[in-house]
Amino acid sequence: ALRVRTHPGVLQISASNKIRNATEVQVSWSGRLVESYELSKTPTVVESNLQAAKRLINALGAADVETPSHFLWQGKPFALVRDFLAGFQVFDSLRSAAPANLLRFIEIKYSRNELDSWNIGVITKSSGKEYPINDSLSVNLIRRQQTEDSKGQEYYYIRKSHIISPNDEFIDLTPEEREESMNATRRLWDASGKEGEPKYPSGEWVRNEIRKRQRRPLLLIYLLDPDGAEMPAGSEPFVGFAISFPGSDSDDAVSYAIHEQLLLAFNQDDYFDEGGYDEDES
């Protein structure tokens, strides 16, 4: 479902039935995890997004951190992120949710001296189908299965609506920040009466405490195995992304009108359940 941005004189809801059933909500991406999980299968779009990702990675230079699960660059300028998002295309039905709208939010924050320095990660894994980005960097493609109802369609809807594995969001934390986050998450679990022990930190806590304190957004890039979308042999990898935004005290909410039936689904808990991508799945 799509949210419709409300802004008098720029974009209005014209259909009376939509006005009758619409409820206005205030939305901010500060302190949120944003993920791309519905991608176009159109070959030209797949290729365009792949080239946008390659341009970004090639512009980053040598990685600051390299592990079997990721490459990480720290303190990179917003201009590189802007160019990537500006070149990223989505499925036709998602134009109102396109990265261009997300980019407008980021540019507002940037004009206020926020989100100007980015950590950027490229996710890989220790084995699998290798794909060379350039002469010095190759990744093993990440496998994400499409949903049953997207089979044979023009879009690739990733199962569970998550492109990330839970720990991906924390690849740029220092050991001390990781320990602080786990201790805070244990306290949250105890306070909510959850049983057992958390496997990874609360993303919401990290975004609204550590990322807010450090003013540190994280962009994650995924190159996805086309077999997960049941594409023909020889197809290029899909590219998806996720952004972990730091919390903010500034008033940066944007007004949206959504159908009243979607209110319950509009603001969901982003903490992964036991069925999340704890491991790379096939």
C-alpha atoms as a printed R data frame, in Angstrom:
    type eleno elety resid chain resno       x       y       z
1   ATOM     1    CA   ALA     A     1   0.000   0.000   0.000
2   ATOM     2    CA   LEU     A     2   1.126   3.535  -0.665
3   ATOM     3    CA   ARG     A     3   1.152   6.543   1.579
4   ATOM     4    CA   VAL     A     4   0.084   9.820  -0.052
5   ATOM     5    CA   ARG     A     5   1.997  12.875   1.029
6   ATOM     6    CA   THR     A     6  -0.234  15.838   1.953
7   ATOM     7    CA   HIS     A     7   1.055  19.288   1.090
8   ATOM     8    CA   PRO     A     8  -1.429  22.020   0.050
9   ATOM     9    CA   GLY     A     9  -0.621  23.440  -3.358
10  ATOM    10    CA   VAL     A    10   1.824  20.630  -4.201
11  ATOM    11    CA   LEU     A    11   0.004  17.321  -3.888
12  ATOM    12    CA   GLN     A    12  -3.615  16.839  -2.905
13  ATOM    13    CA   ILE     A    13  -5.894  13.822  -2.595
14  ATOM    14    CA   SER     A    14  -8.452  14.449  -5.334
15  ATOM    15    CA   ALA     A    15 -10.730  11.400  -5.154
16  ATOM    16    CA   SER     A    16 -13.573  11.963  -2.685
17  ATOM    17    CA   ASN     A    17 -13.609   8.327  -1.584
18  ATOM    18    CA   LYS     A    18  -9.959   8.610  -0.613
19  ATOM    19    CA   ILE     A    19 -10.602  11.792   1.371
20  ATOM    20    CA   ARG     A    20 -13.511  10.158   3.183
21  ATOM    21    CA   ASN     A    21 -11.437   7.214   4.392
22  ATOM    22    CA   ALA     A    22  -8.096   8.963   4.893
23  ATOM    23    CA   THR     A    23  -6.415   9.724   8.186
24  ATOM    24    CA   GLU     A    24  -3.522  12.146   8.420
25  ATOM    25    CA   VAL     A    25  -0.400  10.971  10.242
26  ATOM    26    CA   GLN     A    26   2.983  12.558  10.892
27  ATOM    27    CA   VAL     A    27   5.942  10.533   9.634
28  ATOM    28    CA   SER     A    28   9.652  10.991  10.285
29  ATOM    29    CA   TRP     A    29  12.446   8.644   9.267
30  ATOM    30    CA   SER     A    30  14.610   9.802  12.166
31  ATOM    31    CA   GLY     A    31  15.330   6.836  14.420
32  ATOM    32    CA   ARG     A    32  13.936   4.433  11.808
33  ATOM    33    CA   LEU     A    33  15.266   1.531   9.785
34  ATOM    34    CA   VAL     A    34  14.291   1.902   6.120
35  ATOM    35    CA   GLU     A    35  14.595  -1.150   3.847
36  ATOM    36    CA   SER     A    36  13.951  -1.820   0.169
37  ATOM    37    CA   TYR     A    37  12.098  -5.122  -0.063
38  ATOM    38    CA   GLU     A    38  10.041  -4.777  -3.278
39  ATOM    39    CA   LEU     A    39  12.247  -4.500  -6.347
40  ATOM    40    CA   SER     A    40  11.598  -4.314 -10.066
41  ATOM    41    CA   LYS     A    41  12.436  -7.359 -12.194
42  ATOM    42    CA   THR     A    42  12.687  -5.250 -15.355
43  ATOM    43    CA   PRO     A    43  16.200  -5.985 -16.729
44  ATOM    44    CA   THR     A    44  16.949  -2.347 -17.545
45  ATOM    45    CA   VAL     A    45  16.028  -1.294 -13.996
46  ATOM    46    CA   VAL     A    46  18.064  -4.136 -12.472
47  ATOM    47    CA   GLU     A    47  21.077  -3.103 -14.569
48  ATOM    48    CA   SER     A    48  20.618   0.602 -13.764
49  ATOM    49    CA   ASN     A    49  20.528  -0.075 -10.015
50  ATOM    50    CA   LEU     A    50  23.566  -2.336 -10.285
51  ATOM    51    CA   GLN     A    51  25.530   0.406 -12.040
52  ATOM    52    CA   ALA     A    52  24.441   2.939  -9.380
53  ATOM    53    CA   ALA     A    53  25.774   0.624  -6.670
54  ATOM    54    CA   LYS     A    54  29.041   0.062  -8.543
55  ATOM    55    CA   ARG     A    55  29.570   3.802  -8.991
56  ATOM    56    CA   LEU     A    56  29.085   4.317  -5.271
57  ATOM    57    CA   ILE     A    57  31.414   1.494  -4.238
58  ATOM    58    CA   ASN     A    58  34.098   2.499  -6.733
59  ATOM    59    CA   ALA     A    59  33.982   6.065  -5.374
60  ATOM    60    CA   LEU     A    60  34.526   4.883  -1.792
61  ATOM    61    CA   GLY     A    61  38.083   3.651  -2.257
62  ATOM    62    CA   ALA     A    62  39.608   1.027   0.013
63  ATOM    63    CA   ALA     A    63  37.356  -0.226   2.811
64  ATOM    64    CA   ASP     A    64  38.162   0.794   6.380
65  ATOM    65    CA   VAL     A    65  36.981  -2.594   7.653
66  ATOM    66    CA   GLU     A    66  36.786  -5.904   5.783
67  ATOM    67    CA   THR     A    67  35.321  -9.080   7.304
68  ATOM    68    CA   PRO     A    68  33.795 -12.283   5.865
69  ATOM    69    CA   SER     A    69  30.349 -10.689   6.315
70  ATOM    70    CA   HIS     A    70  30.828  -7.092   5.202
71  ATOM    71    CA   PHE     A    71  32.935  -4.234   3.911
72  ATOM    72    CA   LEU     A    72  32.645  -0.947   5.819
73  ATOM    73    CA   TRP     A    73  33.590   2.637   4.976
74  ATOM    74    CA   GLN     A    74  33.338   5.314   7.640
75  ATOM    75    CA   GLY     A    75  32.772   9.060   7.558
76  ATOM    76    CA   LYS     A    76  31.884   9.368   3.878
77  ATOM    77    CA   PRO     A    77  30.270  12.551   2.485
78  ATOM    78    CA   PHE     A    78  26.547  12.762   1.866
79  ATOM    79    CA   ALA     A    79  27.172  13.607  -1.810
80  ATOM    80    CA   LEU     A    80  28.015   9.946  -2.480
81  ATOM    81    CA   VAL     A    81  24.785   8.768  -0.841
82  ATOM    82    CA   ARG     A    82  22.812  11.401  -2.724
83  ATOM    83    CA   ASP     A    83  24.132  10.212  -6.070
84  ATOM    84    CA   PHE     A    84  23.300   6.584  -5.253
85  ATOM    85    CA   LEU     A    85  19.728   7.280  -4.132
86  ATOM    86    CA   ALA     A    86  19.126   9.638  -7.045
87  ATOM    87    CA   GLY     A    87  20.093   6.837  -9.439
88  ATOM    88    CA   PHE     A    88  18.100   4.072  -7.743
89  ATOM    89    CA   GLN     A    89  14.853   2.982  -9.429
90  ATOM    90    CA   VAL     A    90  11.908   1.108  -7.938
91  ATOM    91    CA   PHE     A    91   8.986  -0.867  -9.288
92  ATOM    92    CA   ASP     A    92   6.506   1.332 -11.209
93  ATOM    93    CA   SER     A    93   3.693   0.994  -8.643
94  ATOM    94    CA   LEU     A    94   5.960   2.352  -5.886
95  ATOM    95    CA   ARG     A    95   6.794   5.727  -7.406
96  ATOM    96    CA   SER     A    96   5.433   7.628  -4.383
97  ATOM    97    CA   ALA     A    97   7.744   5.538  -2.186
98  ATOM    98    CA   ALA     A    98  10.749   6.065  -4.460
99  ATOM    99    CA   PRO     A    99  14.173   6.944  -3.036
100 ATOM   100    CA   ALA     A   100  13.676  10.462  -4.441
101 ATOM   101    CA   ASN     A   101  11.113  11.094  -1.690
102 ATOM   102    CA   LEU     A   102  13.463   9.636   0.913
103 ATOM   103    CA   LEU     A   103  16.222  11.805  -0.506
104 ATOM   104    CA   ARG     A   104  14.146  14.952   0.015
105 ATOM   105    CA   PHE     A   105  13.877  14.107   3.708
106 ATOM   106    CA   ILE     A   106  17.638  13.567   3.952
107 ATOM   107    CA   GLU     A   107  18.374  16.829   2.155
108 ATOM   108    CA   ILE     A   108  16.212  18.726   4.633
109 ATOM   109    CA   LYS     A   109  18.222  17.192   7.463
110 ATOM   110    CA   TYR     A   110  21.472  17.929   5.618
111 ATOM   111    CA   SER     A   111  20.502  21.605   5.294
112 ATOM   112    CA   ARG     A   112  20.305  21.611   9.113
113 ATOM   113    CA   ASN     A   113  23.837  20.181   9.427
114 ATOM   114    CA   GLU     A   114  22.574  16.651  10.057
115 ATOM   115    CA   LEU     A   115  23.219  13.434   8.070
116 ATOM   116    CA   ASP     A   116  26.300  14.973   6.476
117 ATOM   117    CA   SER     A   117  28.707  12.127   7.337
118 ATOM   118    CA   TRP     A   118  27.769   8.520   6.547
119 ATOM   119    CA   ASN     A   119  28.995   5.036   7.287
120 ATOM   120    CA   ILE     A   120  28.453   2.762   4.286
121 ATOM   121    CA   GLY     A   121  28.490  -1.024   4.313
122 ATOM   122    CA   VAL     A   122  28.357  -3.642   1.583
123 ATOM   123    CA   ILE     A   123  27.056  -6.960   2.855
124 ATOM   124    CA   THR     A   124  28.656 -10.227   1.742
125 ATOM   125    CA   LYS     A   125  29.055 -13.727   3.199
126 ATOM   126    CA   SER     A   126  31.827 -16.249   3.653
127 ATOM   127    CA   SER     A   127  30.773 -18.489   0.747
128 ATOM   128    CA   GLY     A   128  28.422 -18.592  -2.215
129 ATOM   129    CA   LYS     A   129  28.123 -17.157  -5.698
130 ATOM   130    CA   GLU     A   130  30.913 -14.622  -6.184
131 ATOM   131    CA   TYR     A   131  30.361 -11.333  -7.997
132 ATOM   132    CA   PRO     A   132  33.230  -8.903  -8.779
133 ATOM   133    CA   ILE     A   133  32.509  -5.214  -8.165
134 ATOM   134    CA   ASN     A   134  35.912  -4.079  -9.397
135 ATOM   135    CA   ASP     A   135  39.459  -5.434  -9.655
136 ATOM   136    CA   SER     A   136  39.998  -5.344  -5.887
137 ATOM   137    CA   LEU     A   137  36.559  -6.058  -4.378
138 ATOM   138    CA   SER     A   138  34.235  -9.010  -4.857
139 ATOM   139    CA   VAL     A   139  31.186 -10.042  -2.849
140 ATOM   140    CA   ASN     A   140  29.336 -13.300  -2.445
141 ATOM   141    CA   LEU     A   141  25.724 -12.684  -3.406
142 ATOM   142    CA   ILE     A   142  23.093 -12.627  -0.674
143 ATOM   143    CA   ARG     A   143  20.107 -14.947  -1.118
144 ATOM   144    CA   ARG     A   144  16.649 -13.596  -0.355
145 ATOM   145    CA   GLN     A   145  13.633 -15.627  -1.424
146 ATOM   146    CA   GLN     A   146  10.680 -13.959  -3.107
147 ATOM   147    CA   THR     A   147   7.152 -14.379  -1.770
148 ATOM   148    CA   GLU     A   148   4.780 -16.842  -3.415
149 ATOM   149    CA   ASP     A   149   2.504 -14.107  -4.717
150 ATOM   150    CA   SER     A   150   5.378 -12.306  -6.478
151 ATOM   151    CA   LYS     A   151   6.350 -15.369  -8.521
152 ATOM   152    CA   GLY     A   152   5.709 -14.684 -12.198
153 ATOM   153    CA   GLN     A   153   5.112 -10.990 -11.471
154 ATOM   154    CA   GLU     A   154   7.092  -7.942 -12.586
155 ATOM   155    CA   TYR     A   155   8.204  -7.268  -9.018
156 ATOM   156    CA   TYR     A   156  10.436  -9.133  -6.573
157 ATOM   157    CA   TYR     A   157   8.877  -8.958  -3.111
158 ATOM   158    CA   ILE     A   158  11.333 -10.262  -0.538
159 ATOM   159    CA   ARG     A   159   9.931 -12.780   1.926
160 ATOM   160    CA   LYS     A   160   9.403 -11.435   5.465
161 ATOM   161    CA   SER     A   161   9.685  -7.864   4.104
162 ATOM   162    CA   HIS     A   162  13.283  -7.665   5.364
163 ATOM   163    CA   ILE     A   163  16.363  -7.360   3.201
164 ATOM   164    CA   ILE     A   164  18.708  -7.199   6.197
165 ATOM   165    CA   SER     A   165  19.833  -9.848   8.636
166 ATOM   166    CA   PRO     A   166  19.419  -8.520  12.186
167 ATOM   167    CA   ASN     A   167  23.117  -8.045  12.950
168 ATOM   168    CA   ASP     A   168  23.787  -6.134   9.723
169 ATOM   169    CA   GLU     A   169  22.498  -2.917  11.279
170 ATOM   170    CA   PHE     A   170  25.268  -2.996  13.880
171 ATOM   171    CA   ILE     A   171  28.374  -3.557  11.734
172 ATOM   172    CA   ASP     A   172  29.716  -0.067  12.495
173 ATOM   173    CA   LEU     A   173  29.398  -0.261  16.283
174 ATOM   174    CA   THR     A   174  32.582  -0.372  18.317
175 ATOM   175    CA   PRO     A   175  32.975  -3.297  20.760
176 ATOM   176    CA   GLU     A   176  32.138  -0.888  23.596
177 ATOM   177    CA   GLU     A   177  29.002   0.344  21.806
178 ATOM   178    CA   ARG     A   178  27.958  -3.232  21.076
179 ATOM   179    CA   GLU     A   179  28.287  -4.155  24.747
180 ATOM   180    CA   GLU     A   180  26.374  -1.036  25.807
181 ATOM   181    CA   SER     A   181  23.620  -1.877  23.308
182 ATOM   182    CA   MET     A   182  23.301  -5.481  24.465
183 ATOM   183    CA   ASN     A   183  23.102  -4.409  28.119
184 ATOM   184    CA   ALA     A   184  20.361  -1.915  27.261
185 ATOM   185    CA   THR     A   185  18.508  -4.540  25.224
186 ATOM   186    CA   ARG     A   186  18.614  -6.983  28.143
187 ATOM   187    CA   ARG     A   187  17.069  -4.319  30.369
188 ATOM   188    CA   LEU     A   188  14.339  -3.731  27.786
189 ATOM   189    CA   TRP     A   189  13.648  -7.475  27.616
190 ATOM   190    CA   ASP     A   190  13.402  -7.742  31.387
191 ATOM   191    CA   ALA     A   191  11.106  -4.722  31.598
192 ATOM   192    CA   SER     A   192   8.767  -6.139  28.946
193 ATOM   193    CA   GLY     A   193   8.691  -9.614  30.522
194 ATOM   194    CA   LYS     A   194  10.345 -11.363  27.588
195 ATOM   195    CA   GLU     A   195  11.915 -14.709  28.314
196 ATOM   196    CA   GLY     A   196  15.360 -15.881  27.278
197 ATOM   197    CA   GLU     A   197  18.324 -13.826  26.127
198 ATOM   198    CA   PRO     A   198  18.419 -11.398  23.158
199 ATOM   199    CA   LYS     A   199  20.666 -12.509  20.306
200 ATOM   200    CA   TYR     A   200  21.427  -9.013  19.080
201 ATOM   201    CA   PRO     A   201  20.817  -5.405  20.135
202 ATOM   202    CA   SER     A   202  17.566  -3.531  19.777
203 ATOM   203    CA   GLY     A   203  17.836  -1.569  16.537
204 ATOM   204    CA   GLU     A   204  15.465   1.069  17.854
205 ATOM   205    CA   TRP     A   205  17.617   1.621  20.935
206 ATOM   206    CA   VAL     A   206  20.817   1.822  18.877
207 ATOM   207    CA   ARG     A   207  19.292   4.355  16.482
208 ATOM   208    CA   ASN     A   208  17.843   6.565  19.205
209 ATOM   209    CA   GLU     A   209  20.809   6.390  21.560
210 ATOM   210    CA   ILE     A   210  24.137   5.565  19.909
211 ATOM   211    CA   ARG     A   211  23.417   6.797  16.383
212 ATOM   212    CA   LYS     A   212  21.721   9.904  17.757
213 ATOM   213    CA   ARG     A   213  24.685  10.590  20.043
214 ATOM   214    CA   GLN     A   214  27.230  10.063  17.241
215 ATOM   215    CA   ARG     A   215  25.025  11.639  14.487
216 ATOM   216    CA   ARG     A   216  25.884   8.537  12.475
217 ATOM   217    CA   PRO     A   217  23.595   7.192   9.711
218 ATOM   218    CA   LEU     A   218  24.413   3.829   8.145
219 ATOM   219    CA   LEU     A   219  23.700   2.892   4.524
220 ATOM   220    CA   LEU     A   220  23.811  -0.838   3.732
221 ATOM   221    CA   ILE     A   221  24.082  -2.150   0.165
222 ATOM   222    CA   TYR     A   222  22.976  -5.669  -0.813
223 ATOM   223    CA   LEU     A   223  23.712  -7.506  -4.036
224 ATOM   224    CA   LEU     A   224  21.061 -10.214  -4.242
225 ATOM   225    CA   ASP     A   225  21.319 -13.559  -6.004
226 ATOM   226    CA   PRO     A   226  18.790 -13.482  -8.900
227 ATOM   227    CA   ASP     A   227  17.999 -17.147  -8.168
228 ATOM   228    CA   GLY     A   228  16.026 -15.910  -5.150
229 ATOM   229    CA   ALA     A   229  13.626 -14.229  -7.571
230 ATOM   230    CA   GLU     A   230  13.684 -17.217  -9.958
231 ATOM   231    CA   MET     A   231  15.222 -15.158 -12.751
232 ATOM   232    CA   PRO     A   232  16.668 -16.736 -15.918
233 ATOM   233    CA   ALA     A   233  20.210 -18.071 -15.838
234 ATOM   234    CA   GLY     A   234  22.787 -15.352 -16.414
235 ATOM   235    CA   SER     A   235  20.643 -12.562 -14.940
236 ATOM   236    CA   GLU     A   236  22.407  -9.719 -13.181
237 ATOM   237    CA   PRO     A   237  22.176  -9.428  -9.383
238 ATOM   238    CA   PHE     A   238  19.475  -7.269  -7.856
239 ATOM   239    CA   VAL     A   239  20.551  -4.343  -5.690
240 ATOM   240    CA   GLY     A   240  18.721  -3.371  -2.529
241 ATOM   241    CA   PHE     A   241  19.566  -1.129   0.375
242 ATOM   242    CA   ALA     A   242  18.745  -0.310   3.974
243 ATOM   243    CA   ILE     A   243  19.346   2.869   5.967
244 ATOM   244    CA   SER     A   244  19.621   3.057   9.749
245 ATOM   245    CA   PHE     A   245  18.779   6.670  10.617
246 ATOM   246    CA   PRO     A   246  19.905   8.266  13.878
247 ATOM   247    CA   GLY     A   247  17.237   9.629  16.169
248 ATOM   248    CA   SER     A   248  16.743  13.378  16.262
249 ATOM   249    CA   ASP     A   249  15.178  15.960  18.547
250 ATOM   250    CA   SER     A   250  14.317  18.273  15.659
251 ATOM   251    CA   ASP     A   251  10.811  18.534  14.239
252 ATOM   252    CA   ASP     A   252  11.310  16.804  10.879
253 ATOM   253    CA   ALA     A   253   8.019  14.936  10.462
254 ATOM   254    CA   VAL     A   254   6.228  14.973   7.109
255 ATOM   255    CA   SER     A   255   2.439  14.826   6.883
256 ATOM   256    CA   TYR     A   256   0.921  11.825   5.083
257 ATOM   257    CA   ALA     A   257  -2.653  10.697   4.468
258 ATOM   258    CA   ILE     A   258  -3.261   6.957   4.685
259 ATOM   259    CA   HIS     A   259  -6.357   4.782   4.554
260 ATOM   260    CA   GLU     A   260  -7.807   4.269   8.023
261 ATOM   261    CA   GLN     A   261  -7.677   0.479   7.581
262 ATOM   262    CA   LEU     A   262  -3.866   0.671   7.377
263 ATOM   263    CA   LEU     A   263  -3.326   2.449  10.697
264 ATOM   264    CA   LEU     A   264  -2.617  -0.774  12.595
265 ATOM   265    CA   ALA     A   265   0.034  -1.804  10.072
266 ATOM   266    CA   PHE     A   266   1.538   1.652   9.608
267 ATOM   267    CA   ASN     A   267   3.950   1.696  12.546
268 ATOM   268    CA   GLN     A   268   5.207  -1.824  13.209
269 ATOM   269    CA   ASP     A   269   7.816  -3.049  15.648
270 ATOM   270    CA   ASP     A   270  10.967  -3.570  13.598
271 ATOM   271    CA   TYR     A   271  12.570  -5.992  16.055
272 ATOM   272    CA   PHE     A   272  13.088  -9.331  14.325
273 ATOM   273    CA   ASP     A   273  11.277 -12.392  15.560
274 ATOM   274    CA   GLU     A   274  12.856 -15.825  15.608
275 ATOM   275    CA   GLY     A   275  11.927 -16.235  11.937
276 ATOM   276    CA   GLY     A   276  14.041 -13.301  10.801
277 ATOM   277    CA   TYR     A   277  17.122 -13.648   8.645
278 ATOM   278    CA   ASP     A   278  19.449 -14.785  11.430
279 ATOM   279    CA   GLU     A   279  21.370 -16.669   8.728
280 ATOM   280    CA   ASP     A   280  21.569 -16.123   5.021
281 ATOM   281    CA   GLU     A   281  18.694 -18.200   3.655
282 ATOM   282    CA   SER     A   282  18.074 -19.970   0.395
